[in-house]
PDB file of C-alpha atoms in Angstrom:
ATOM      1  CA  PRO A 536     107.429  19.841  26.910  1.00  0.00           C
ATOM      2  CA  GLU A 537     103.863  19.624  28.264  1.00  0.00           C
ATOM      3  CA  TYR A 538     103.837  23.380  29.014  1.00  0.00           C
ATOM      4  CA  HIS A 539     105.365  24.420  25.698  1.00  0.00           C
ATOM      5  CA  GLY A 540     101.913  25.180  24.257  1.00  0.00           C
ATOM      6  CA  PRO A 541     100.553  27.228  27.183  1.00  0.00           C
ATOM      7  CA  VAL A 542     103.810  29.195  27.512  1.00  0.00           C
ATOM      8  CA  SER A 543     103.824  29.923  23.772  1.00  0.00           C
ATOM      9  CA  PHE A 544     100.212  31.088  24.053  1.00  0.00           C
ATOM     10  CA  VAL A 545     101.078  33.472  26.927  1.00  0.00           C
ATOM     11  CA  LEU A 546     104.008  34.899  24.970  1.00  0.00           C
ATOM     12  CA  LEU A 547     101.942  35.307  21.814  1.00  0.00           C
ATOM     13  CA  LYS A 548      99.219  37.098  23.768  1.00  0.00           C
ATOM     14  CA  ALA A 549     101.828  39.490  25.157  1.00  0.00           C
ATOM     15  CA  LEU A 550     103.182  40.086  21.655  1.00  0.00           C
ATOM     16  CA  HIS A 551      99.657  41.120  20.675  1.00  0.00           C
ATOM     17  CA  GLY A 552      99.293  43.535  23.598  1.00  0.00           C
ATOM     18  CA  GLU A 553      97.442  41.350  26.091  1.00  0.00           C
ATOM     19  CA  GLU A 554      99.028  40.911  29.515  1.00  0.00           C
ATOM     20  CA  THR A 555      98.980  37.648  31.426  1.00  0.00           C
ATOM     21  CA  ALA A 556      99.201  37.698  35.214  1.00  0.00           C
ATOM     22  CA  SER A 557      99.750  34.793  37.584  1.00  0.00           C
ATOM     23  CA  PHE A 558     100.537  32.006  35.127  1.00  0.00           C
ATOM     24  CA  GLU A 559     101.885  29.028  37.098  1.00  0.00           C
ATOM     25  CA  LEU A 560     104.666  27.152  35.352  1.00  0.00           C
ATOM     26  CA  PRO A 561     105.945  23.910  36.914  1.00  0.00           C
ATOM     27  CA  LEU A 562     109.642  23.280  36.274  1.00  0.00           C
ATOM     28  CA  VAL A 563     112.069  20.501  37.080  1.00  0.00           C
ATOM     29  CA  LYS A 564     115.277  21.701  38.650  1.00  0.00           C
ATOM     30  CA  ASN A 565     118.275  19.729  39.823  1.00  0.00           C
ATOM     31  CA  GLY A 566     117.094  16.626  38.010  1.00  0.00           C
ATOM     32  CA  GLU A 567     114.067  15.627  40.088  1.00  0.00           C
ATOM     33  CA  GLN A 568     113.169  18.499  42.384  1.00  0.00           C
ATOM     34  CA  LYS A 569     110.141  20.382  41.083  1.00  0.00           C
ATOM     35  CA  ALA A 570     109.672  24.123  41.282  1.00  0.00           C
ATOM     36  CA  VAL A 571     106.681  26.265  40.449  1.00  0.00           C
ATOM     37  CA  LEU A 572     107.168  29.712  38.944  1.00  0.00           C
ATOM     38  CA  LEU A 573     104.477  32.350  38.966  1.00  0.00           C
ATOM     39  CA  LEU A 574     104.903  34.308  35.736  1.00  0.00           C
ATOM     40  CA  ASN A 575     103.588  37.623  34.530  1.00  0.00           C
ATOM     41  CA  ALA A 576     104.048  38.568  30.877  1.00  0.00           C
ATOM     42  CA  THR A 577     103.516  41.995  29.381  1.00  0.00           C
ATOM     43  CA  THR A 578     104.163  43.657  26.065  1.00  0.00           C
ATOM     44  CA  ARG A 579     107.396  45.585  25.622  1.00  0.00           C
ATOM     45  CA  ARG A 580     106.890  48.641  23.442  1.00  0.00           C
ATOM     46  CA  GLY A 581     109.296  50.911  21.622  1.00  0.00           C
ATOM     47  CA  PRO A 582     109.349  54.720  21.569  1.00  0.00           C
ATOM     48  CA  GLU A 583     106.584  54.860  18.958  1.00  0.00           C
ATOM     49  CA  GLY A 584     104.364  52.378  20.830  1.00  0.00           C
ATOM     50  CA  GLU A 585     105.257  49.489  18.543  1.00  0.00           C
ATOM     51  CA  VAL A 586     105.619  46.023  20.005  1.00  0.00           C
ATOM     52  CA  ILE A 587     109.302  45.139  20.299  1.00  0.00           C
ATOM     53  CA  GLY A 588     109.099  42.126  22.601  1.00  0.00           C
ATOM     54  CA  VAL A 589     107.817  40.690  25.827  1.00  0.00           C
ATOM     55  CA  ILE A 590     108.868  41.244  29.414  1.00  0.00           C
ATOM     56  CA  CYS A 591     108.352  38.300  31.753  1.00  0.00           C
ATOM     57  CA  VAL A 592     108.725  38.427  35.516  1.00  0.00           C
ATOM     58  CA  GLY A 593     108.799  35.208  37.484  1.00  0.00           C
ATOM     59  CA  GLN A 594     108.724  34.311  41.153  1.00  0.00           C
ATOM     60  CA  ASP A 595     109.482  30.901  42.629  1.00  0.00           C
ATOM     61  CA  ILE A 596     106.361  30.025  44.642  1.00  0.00           C
ATOM     62  CA  THR A 597     107.317  26.422  45.407  1.00  0.00           C
ATOM     63  CA  GLN A 598     107.701  26.947  49.160  1.00  0.00           C
ATOM     64  CA  ILE A 599     104.576  29.101  49.375  1.00  0.00           C
ATOM     65  CA  ASN A 600     102.571  26.347  47.680  1.00  0.00           C
ATOM     66  CA  ALA A 601     104.019  23.727  50.045  1.00  0.00           C
ATOM     67  CA  MET A 602     103.166  25.821  53.120  1.00  0.00           C
ATOM     68  CA  THR A 603      99.651  26.471  51.825  1.00  0.00           C
ATOM     69  CA  ALA A 604      99.118  22.749  51.198  1.00  0.00           C
ATOM     70  CA  GLU A 605     100.346  21.919  54.718  1.00  0.00           C
ATOM     71  CA  GLN A 606      98.078  24.536  56.285  1.00  0.00           C
ATOM     72  CA  GLN A 607      95.118  23.134  54.356  1.00  0.00           C
ATOM     73  CA  ARG A 608      96.003  19.594  55.481  1.00  0.00           C
ATOM     74  CA  VAL A 609      96.113  20.691  59.139  1.00  0.00           C
ATOM     75  CA  ALA A 610      92.826  22.605  58.786  1.00  0.00           C
ATOM     76  CA  ASP A 611      91.186  19.530  57.230  1.00  0.00           C
ATOM     77  CA  ASP A 612      92.500  17.328  60.053  1.00  0.00           C
ATOM     78  CA  LEU A 613      91.164  19.716  62.692  1.00  0.00           C
ATOM     79  CA  SER A 614      87.779  19.889  60.963  1.00  0.00           C
ATOM     80  CA  ARG A 615      87.569  16.088  60.984  1.00  0.00           C
ATOM     81  CA  VAL A 616      88.441  16.002  64.691  1.00  0.00           C
ATOM     82  CA  ILE A 617      85.707  18.518  65.485  1.00  0.00           C
ATOM     83  CA  ASP A 618      83.152  16.786  63.254  1.00  0.00           C
ATOM     84  CA  THR A 619      83.786  13.335  64.747  1.00  0.00           C
ATOM     85  CA  ALA A 620      84.420  14.239  68.391  1.00  0.00           C
ATOM     86  CA  ASN A 621      82.491  12.172  70.942  1.00  0.00           C
ATOM     87  CA  ALA A 622      83.087  14.713  73.689  1.00  0.00           C
ATOM     88  CA  PRO A 623      82.404  18.413  74.150  1.00  0.00           C
ATOM     89  CA  ILE A 624      84.877  20.757  72.518  1.00  0.00           C
ATOM     90  CA  PHE A 625      85.305  24.220  73.956  1.00  0.00           C
ATOM     91  CA  GLY A 626      87.807  27.043  73.953  1.00  0.00           C
ATOM     92  CA  VAL A 627      89.168  29.150  76.774  1.00  0.00           C
ATOM     93  CA  ASP A 628      90.298  32.729  76.187  1.00  0.00           C
ATOM     94  CA  VAL A 629      93.229  34.497  77.879  1.00  0.00           C
ATOM     95  CA  ASN A 630      90.945  35.583  80.719  1.00  0.00           C
ATOM     96  CA  GLY A 631      89.936  32.017  81.525  1.00  0.00           C
ATOM     97  CA  MET A 632      86.485  32.432  80.018  1.00  0.00           C
ATOM     98  CA  VAL A 633      84.980  29.441  78.230  1.00  0.00           C
ATOM     99  CA  THR A 634      84.038  30.314  74.669  1.00  0.00           C
TER     100      THR A 634
END
């Protein structure tokens, strides 16, 4: 219900010839589990170029979003460790050289 307005707007824009790319639409599936769809909407035209509908393509990006959030969490944790370290931090490359 809360995305009814934005989805209607995207569809109306497509019906007027304006494409929408990368519209994220949260959905509830299986009762409680949430999914996020990445939608693209474009105008469907007939042989004479007249608007006859809308074509929407969606991709479930739920797992991609979860992996991105986890990577960001790990990066933030590592940044905090580096920023608050009370000892020297250094790297060693594959040749045993300190970097």
